[in-house]
């Protein structure tokens, strides 16, 4: 892993492709877990339009950035997010073939975000992007640091894709935040926006995951559903430490780089993209 002279991780888009042959994924691809499979499928369905919203929000202010290092990080951020959207669309097509409502979620998110952009100021949209990036970075670093989270994904191509996505989310976690600060975004707006997203984001994930579950016949097997819900209570993504890190964002003076992720990125960059990295053959 490389860094610029400010100590931020280098942010460069990797030219990478993932593939999901028809027989490569089980219907419930998160180690057979019913609920988590629908949750992950929903999150994947949200990403393409979400990533495009993030890119538009940051690009709106790109011409106002004067710091050359931040300009370079913005370029890397845009490249990474565009690649994330493309790769999640590929996964979402496969998930749709498996019966997940990813196409419907994609259309819904597109309409919602277009409405947001019409009603809210560009600076508020940028504040939303910075807040959402904190959410994704916390969950990404949980995946990279918690063996229980990694075990949920087994050895499938989905695991490989999400690990790559997690590394890049961790690399660019502070870019939108720093752009927001550089163009004069206030602490009050930043905190207010996060308080709204901290409530609305988990609620929307829960609602649409339930809708997705209702379309799956396996949901109507009470024992299986109960076991899956019981396992969710012990999810590595729903621990006090995760909630605490998400909540730290509303502290005055907070910065995403308050938590050092250098060792984590160094380890996983070597494991996935080093000389004998497991994803080297995915690079183009």
PDB file of N, CA and C in Angstrom, residues 118-178:
ATOM      1  N   UNK A 118     -33.160  17.002  -6.709  1.00  0.00           N
ATOM      2  CA  UNK A 118     -34.020  18.123  -7.076  1.00  0.00           C
ATOM      3  C   UNK A 118     -34.389  18.970  -5.868  1.00  0.00           C
ATOM      4  N   UNK A 119     -34.549  18.347  -4.702  1.00  0.00           N
ATOM      5  CA  UNK A 119     -35.070  19.032  -3.518  1.00  0.00           C
ATOM      6  C   UNK A 119     -33.983  19.621  -2.606  1.00  0.00           C
ATOM      7  N   UNK A 120     -32.806  19.002  -2.595  1.00  0.00           N
ATOM      8  CA  UNK A 120     -31.779  19.423  -1.646  1.00  0.00           C
ATOM      9  C   UNK A 120     -30.623  20.120  -2.361  1.00  0.00           C
ATOM     10  N   UNK A 121     -29.898  20.921  -1.610  1.00  0.00           N
ATOM     11  CA  UNK A 121     -28.772  21.665  -2.185  1.00  0.00           C
ATOM     12  C   UNK A 121     -27.614  20.720  -2.502  1.00  0.00           C
ATOM     13  N   UNK A 122     -26.729  21.110  -3.431  1.00  0.00           N
ATOM     14  CA  UNK A 122     -25.543  20.288  -3.712  1.00  0.00           C
ATOM     15  C   UNK A 122     -24.689  20.050  -2.467  1.00  0.00           C
ATOM     16  N   UNK A 123     -24.615  21.035  -1.577  1.00  0.00           N
ATOM     17  CA  UNK A 123     -23.797  20.857  -0.379  1.00  0.00           C
ATOM     18  C   UNK A 123     -24.410  19.817   0.556  1.00  0.00           C
ATOM     19  N   UNK A 124     -25.734  19.795   0.657  1.00  0.00           N
ATOM     20  CA  UNK A 124     -26.379  18.770   1.476  1.00  0.00           C
ATOM     21  C   UNK A 124     -26.198  17.385   0.843  1.00  0.00           C
ATOM     22  N   UNK A 125     -26.268  17.307  -0.483  1.00  0.00           N
ATOM     23  CA  UNK A 125     -26.012  16.036  -1.168  1.00  0.00           C
ATOM     24  C   UNK A 125     -24.583  15.564  -0.890  1.00  0.00           C
ATOM     25  N   UNK A 126     -23.639  16.490  -0.874  1.00  0.00           N
ATOM     26  CA  UNK A 126     -22.256  16.133  -0.547  1.00  0.00           C
ATOM     27  C   UNK A 126     -22.142  15.674   0.905  1.00  0.00           C
ATOM     28  N   UNK A 127     -22.876  16.331   1.811  1.00  0.00           N
ATOM     29  CA  UNK A 127     -22.884  15.902   3.211  1.00  0.00           C
ATOM     30  C   UNK A 127     -23.462  14.500   3.342  1.00  0.00           C
ATOM     31  N   UNK A 128     -24.495  14.190   2.550  1.00  0.00           N
ATOM     32  CA  UNK A 128     -25.064  12.844   2.549  1.00  0.00           C
ATOM     33  C   UNK A 128     -24.035  11.834   2.056  1.00  0.00           C
ATOM     34  N   UNK A 129     -23.297  12.198   1.016  1.00  0.00           N
ATOM     35  CA  UNK A 129     -22.262  11.308   0.488  1.00  0.00           C
ATOM     36  C   UNK A 129     -21.194  11.033   1.540  1.00  0.00           C
ATOM     37  N   UNK A 130     -20.734  12.074   2.219  1.00  0.00           N
ATOM     38  CA  UNK A 130     -19.705  11.894   3.250  1.00  0.00           C
ATOM     39  C   UNK A 130     -20.211  10.988   4.372  1.00  0.00           C
ATOM     40  N   UNK A 131     -21.477  11.164   4.770  1.00  0.00           N
ATOM     41  CA  UNK A 131     -22.058  10.337   5.830  1.00  0.00           C
ATOM     42  C   UNK A 131     -22.189   8.888   5.380  1.00  0.00           C
ATOM     43  N   UNK A 132     -22.690   8.673   4.159  1.00  0.00           N
ATOM     44  CA  UNK A 132     -22.822   7.306   3.640  1.00  0.00           C
ATOM     45  C   UNK A 132     -21.467   6.636   3.479  1.00  0.00           C
ATOM     46  N   UNK A 133     -20.471   7.422   3.082  1.00  0.00           N
ATOM     47  CA  UNK A 133     -19.120   6.861   2.953  1.00  0.00           C
ATOM     48  C   UNK A 133     -18.585   6.405   4.307  1.00  0.00           C
ATOM     49  N   UNK A 134     -18.963   7.104   5.372  1.00  0.00           N
ATOM     50  CA  UNK A 134     -18.548   6.654   6.706  1.00  0.00           C
ATOM     51  C   UNK A 134     -19.210   5.319   7.041  1.00  0.00           C
ATOM     52  N   UNK A 135     -20.502   5.195   6.755  1.00  0.00           N
ATOM     53  CA  UNK A 135     -21.203   3.935   6.968  1.00  0.00           C
ATOM     54  C   UNK A 135     -20.490   2.799   6.241  1.00  0.00           C
ATOM     55  N   UNK A 136     -20.249   2.984   4.933  1.00  0.00           N
ATOM     56  CA  UNK A 136     -19.659   1.901   4.147  1.00  0.00           C
ATOM     57  C   UNK A 136     -18.239   1.585   4.609  1.00  0.00           C
ATOM     58  N   UNK A 137     -17.489   2.618   5.009  1.00  0.00           N
ATOM     59  CA  UNK A 137     -16.124   2.370   5.476  1.00  0.00           C
ATOM     60  C   UNK A 137     -16.115   1.568   6.777  1.00  0.00           C
ATOM     61  N   UNK A 138     -17.032   1.884   7.689  1.00  0.00           N
ATOM     62  CA  UNK A 138     -17.089   1.138   8.953  1.00  0.00           C
ATOM     63  C   UNK A 138     -17.415  -0.330   8.676  1.00  0.00           C
ATOM     64  N   UNK A 139     -18.398  -0.589   7.827  1.00  0.00           N
ATOM     65  CA  UNK A 139     -18.746  -1.978   7.522  1.00  0.00           C
ATOM     66  C   UNK A 139     -17.640  -2.655   6.711  1.00  0.00           C
ATOM     67  N   UNK A 140     -16.978  -1.909   5.829  1.00  0.00           N
ATOM     68  CA  UNK A 140     -15.877  -2.472   5.057  1.00  0.00           C
ATOM     69  C   UNK A 140     -14.736  -2.898   5.978  1.00  0.00           C
ATOM     70  N   UNK A 141     -14.389  -2.044   6.929  1.00  0.00           N
ATOM     71  CA  UNK A 141     -13.278  -2.365   7.821  1.00  0.00           C
ATOM     72  C   UNK A 141     -13.660  -3.438   8.832  1.00  0.00           C
ATOM     73  N   UNK A 142     -14.940  -3.567   9.124  1.00  0.00           N
ATOM     74  CA  UNK A 142     -15.398  -4.700   9.935  1.00  0.00           C
ATOM     75  C   UNK A 142     -15.192  -6.001   9.170  1.00  0.00           C
ATOM     76  N   UNK A 143     -15.544  -6.000   7.888  1.00  0.00           N
ATOM     77  CA  UNK A 143     -15.328  -7.188   7.064  1.00  0.00           C
ATOM     78  C   UNK A 143     -13.844  -7.549   7.010  1.00  0.00           C
ATOM     79  N   UNK A 144     -12.985  -6.561   6.843  1.00  0.00           N
ATOM     80  CA  UNK A 144     -11.553  -6.818   6.701  1.00  0.00           C
ATOM     81  C   UNK A 144     -10.891  -7.238   8.010  1.00  0.00           C
ATOM     82  N   UNK A 145     -11.483  -6.866   9.130  1.00  0.00           N
ATOM     83  CA  UNK A 145     -10.816  -7.108  10.419  1.00  0.00           C
ATOM     84  C   UNK A 145     -11.430  -8.234  11.243  1.00  0.00           C
ATOM     85  N   UNK A 146     -12.631  -8.684  10.900  1.00  0.00           N
ATOM     86  CA  UNK A 146     -13.330  -9.682  11.709  1.00  0.00           C
ATOM     87  C   UNK A 146     -13.455 -10.997  10.933  1.00  0.00           C
ATOM     88  N   UNK A 147     -12.796 -12.027  11.428  1.00  0.00           N
ATOM     89  CA  UNK A 147     -12.819 -13.324  10.730  1.00  0.00           C
ATOM     90  C   UNK A 147     -14.222 -13.896  10.648  1.00  0.00           C
ATOM     91  N   UNK A 148     -15.099 -13.573  11.606  1.00  0.00           N
ATOM     92  CA  UNK A 148     -16.477 -14.054  11.547  1.00  0.00           C
ATOM     93  C   UNK A 148     -17.201 -13.465  10.348  1.00  0.00           C
ATOM     94  N   UNK A 149     -16.931 -12.196  10.058  1.00  0.00           N
ATOM     95  CA  UNK A 149     -17.549 -11.540   8.904  1.00  0.00           C
ATOM     96  C   UNK A 149     -17.058 -12.164   7.607  1.00  0.00           C
ATOM     97  N   UNK A 150     -15.777 -12.450   7.539  1.00  0.00           N
ATOM     98  CA  UNK A 150     -15.220 -13.084   6.344  1.00  0.00           C
ATOM     99  C   UNK A 150     -15.779 -14.486   6.154  1.00  0.00           C
ATOM    100  N   UNK A 151     -15.965 -15.212   7.251  1.00  0.00           N
ATOM    101  CA  UNK A 151     -16.466 -16.591   7.170  1.00  0.00           C
ATOM    102  C   UNK A 151     -17.887 -16.640   6.616  1.00  0.00           C
ATOM    103  N   UNK A 152     -18.680 -15.586   6.847  1.00  0.00           N
ATOM    104  CA  UNK A 152     -20.050 -15.557   6.337  1.00  0.00           C
ATOM    105  C   UNK A 152     -20.098 -15.701   4.825  1.00  0.00           C
ATOM    106  N   UNK A 153     -19.045 -15.211   4.142  1.00  0.00           N
ATOM    107  CA  UNK A 153     -19.058 -15.167   2.685  1.00  0.00           C
ATOM    108  C   UNK A 153     -18.425 -16.388   2.036  1.00  0.00           C
ATOM    109  N   UNK A 154     -17.952 -17.333   2.857  1.00  0.00           N
ATOM    110  CA  UNK A 154     -17.423 -18.581   2.310  1.00  0.00           C
ATOM    111  C   UNK A 154     -16.252 -18.334   1.385  1.00  0.00           C
ATOM    112  N   UNK A 155     -16.245 -19.019   0.236  1.00  0.00           N
ATOM    113  CA  UNK A 155     -15.140 -18.902  -0.723  1.00  0.00           C
ATOM    114  C   UNK A 155     -15.641 -18.522  -2.114  1.00  0.00           C
ATOM    115  N   UNK A 156     -16.796 -17.919  -2.194  1.00  0.00           N
ATOM    116  CA  UNK A 156     -17.396 -17.610  -3.490  1.00  0.00           C
ATOM    117  C   UNK A 156     -16.774 -16.356  -4.116  1.00  0.00           C
ATOM    118  N   UNK A 157     -17.138 -16.114  -5.376  1.00  0.00           N
ATOM    119  CA  UNK A 157     -16.707 -14.902  -6.061  1.00  0.00           C
ATOM    120  C   UNK A 157     -17.291 -13.658  -5.392  1.00  0.00           C
ATOM    121  N   UNK A 158     -18.432 -13.799  -4.734  1.00  0.00           N
ATOM    122  CA  UNK A 158     -19.006 -12.666  -3.998  1.00  0.00           C
ATOM    123  C   UNK A 158     -18.053 -12.235  -2.889  1.00  0.00           C
ATOM    124  N   UNK A 159     -17.482 -13.196  -2.199  1.00  0.00           N
ATOM    125  CA  UNK A 159     -16.504 -12.871  -1.153  1.00  0.00           C
ATOM    126  C   UNK A 159     -15.339 -12.077  -1.739  1.00  0.00           C
ATOM    127  N   UNK A 160     -14.797 -12.544  -2.862  1.00  0.00           N
ATOM    128  CA  UNK A 160     -13.676 -11.859  -3.491  1.00  0.00           C
ATOM    129  C   UNK A 160     -14.038 -10.433  -3.869  1.00  0.00           C
ATOM    130  N   UNK A 161     -15.220 -10.266  -4.461  1.00  0.00           N
ATOM    131  CA  UNK A 161     -15.642  -8.931  -4.884  1.00  0.00           C
ATOM    132  C   UNK A 161     -15.841  -7.998  -3.699  1.00  0.00           C
ATOM    133  N   UNK A 162     -16.447  -8.495  -2.634  1.00  0.00           N
ATOM    134  CA  UNK A 162     -16.704  -7.640  -1.481  1.00  0.00           C
ATOM    135  C   UNK A 162     -15.414  -7.276  -0.741  1.00  0.00           C
ATOM    136  N   UNK A 163     -14.433  -8.179  -0.720  1.00  0.00           N
ATOM    137  CA  UNK A 163     -13.149  -7.842  -0.110  1.00  0.00           C
ATOM    138  C   UNK A 163     -12.450  -6.738  -0.904  1.00  0.00           C
ATOM    139  N   UNK A 164     -12.483  -6.849  -2.242  1.00  0.00           N
ATOM    140  CA  UNK A 164     -11.912  -5.786  -3.086  1.00  0.00           C
ATOM    141  C   UNK A 164     -12.647  -4.467  -2.839  1.00  0.00           C
ATOM    142  N   UNK A 165     -13.972  -4.524  -2.819  1.00  0.00           N
ATOM    143  CA  UNK A 165     -14.768  -3.323  -2.589  1.00  0.00           C
ATOM    144  C   UNK A 165     -14.429  -2.729  -1.217  1.00  0.00           C
ATOM    145  N   UNK A 166     -14.270  -3.591  -0.219  1.00  0.00           N
ATOM    146  CA  UNK A 166     -13.969  -3.118   1.136  1.00  0.00           C
ATOM    147  C   UNK A 166     -12.625  -2.403   1.199  1.00  0.00           C
ATOM    148  N   UNK A 167     -11.621  -2.930   0.513  1.00  0.00           N
ATOM    149  CA  UNK A 167     -10.316  -2.264   0.495  1.00  0.00           C
ATOM    150  C   UNK A 167     -10.449  -0.862  -0.081  1.00  0.00           C
ATOM    151  N   UNK A 168     -11.147  -0.743  -1.215  1.00  0.00           N
ATOM    152  CA  UNK A 168     -11.221   0.561  -1.861  1.00  0.00           C
ATOM    153  C   UNK A 168     -12.090   1.537  -1.088  1.00  0.00           C
ATOM    154  N   UNK A 169     -13.146   1.048  -0.442  1.00  0.00           N
ATOM    155  CA  UNK A 169     -13.930   1.932   0.416  1.00  0.00           C
ATOM    156  C   UNK A 169     -13.075   2.459   1.566  1.00  0.00           C
ATOM    157  N   UNK A 170     -12.202   1.618   2.083  1.00  0.00           N
ATOM    158  CA  UNK A 170     -11.325   2.033   3.179  1.00  0.00           C
ATOM    159  C   UNK A 170     -10.262   3.005   2.693  1.00  0.00           C
ATOM    160  N   UNK A 171      -9.798   2.822   1.459  1.00  0.00           N
ATOM    161  CA  UNK A 171      -8.803   3.738   0.901  1.00  0.00           C
ATOM    162  C   UNK A 171      -9.363   5.145   0.705  1.00  0.00           C
ATOM    163  N   UNK A 172     -10.605   5.244   0.241  1.00  0.00           N
ATOM    164  CA  UNK A 172     -11.133   6.584  -0.080  1.00  0.00           C
ATOM    165  C   UNK A 172     -12.163   7.082   0.941  1.00  0.00           C
ATOM    166  N   UNK A 173     -12.145   6.522   2.139  1.00  0.00           N
ATOM    167  CA  UNK A 173     -13.194   6.811   3.120  1.00  0.00           C
ATOM    168  C   UNK A 173     -13.288   8.289   3.486  1.00  0.00           C
ATOM    169  N   UNK A 174     -12.198   9.058   3.369  1.00  0.00           N
ATOM    170  CA  UNK A 174     -12.229  10.454   3.803  1.00  0.00           C
ATOM    171  C   UNK A 174     -12.269  11.450   2.647  1.00  0.00           C
ATOM    172  N   UNK A 175     -12.370  10.979   1.403  1.00  0.00           N
ATOM    173  CA  UNK A 175     -12.312  11.902   0.265  1.00  0.00           C
ATOM    174  C   UNK A 175     -13.517  12.840   0.240  1.00  0.00           C
ATOM    175  N   UNK A 176     -14.738  12.282   0.258  1.00  0.00           N
ATOM    176  CA  UNK A 176     -15.928  13.142   0.234  1.00  0.00           C
ATOM    177  C   UNK A 176     -15.965  14.051   1.460  1.00  0.00           C
ATOM    178  N   UNK A 177     -15.545  13.538   2.607  1.00  0.00           N
ATOM    179  CA  UNK A 177     -15.494  14.324   3.837  1.00  0.00           C
ATOM    180  C   UNK A 177     -14.564  15.527   3.661  1.00  0.00           C
ATOM    181  N   UNK A 178     -13.378  15.283   3.092  1.00  0.00           N
ATOM    182  CA  UNK A 178     -12.408  16.364   2.921  1.00  0.00           C
ATOM    183  C   UNK A 178     -12.862  17.370   1.871  1.00  0.00           C
TER     184      UNK A 178
END
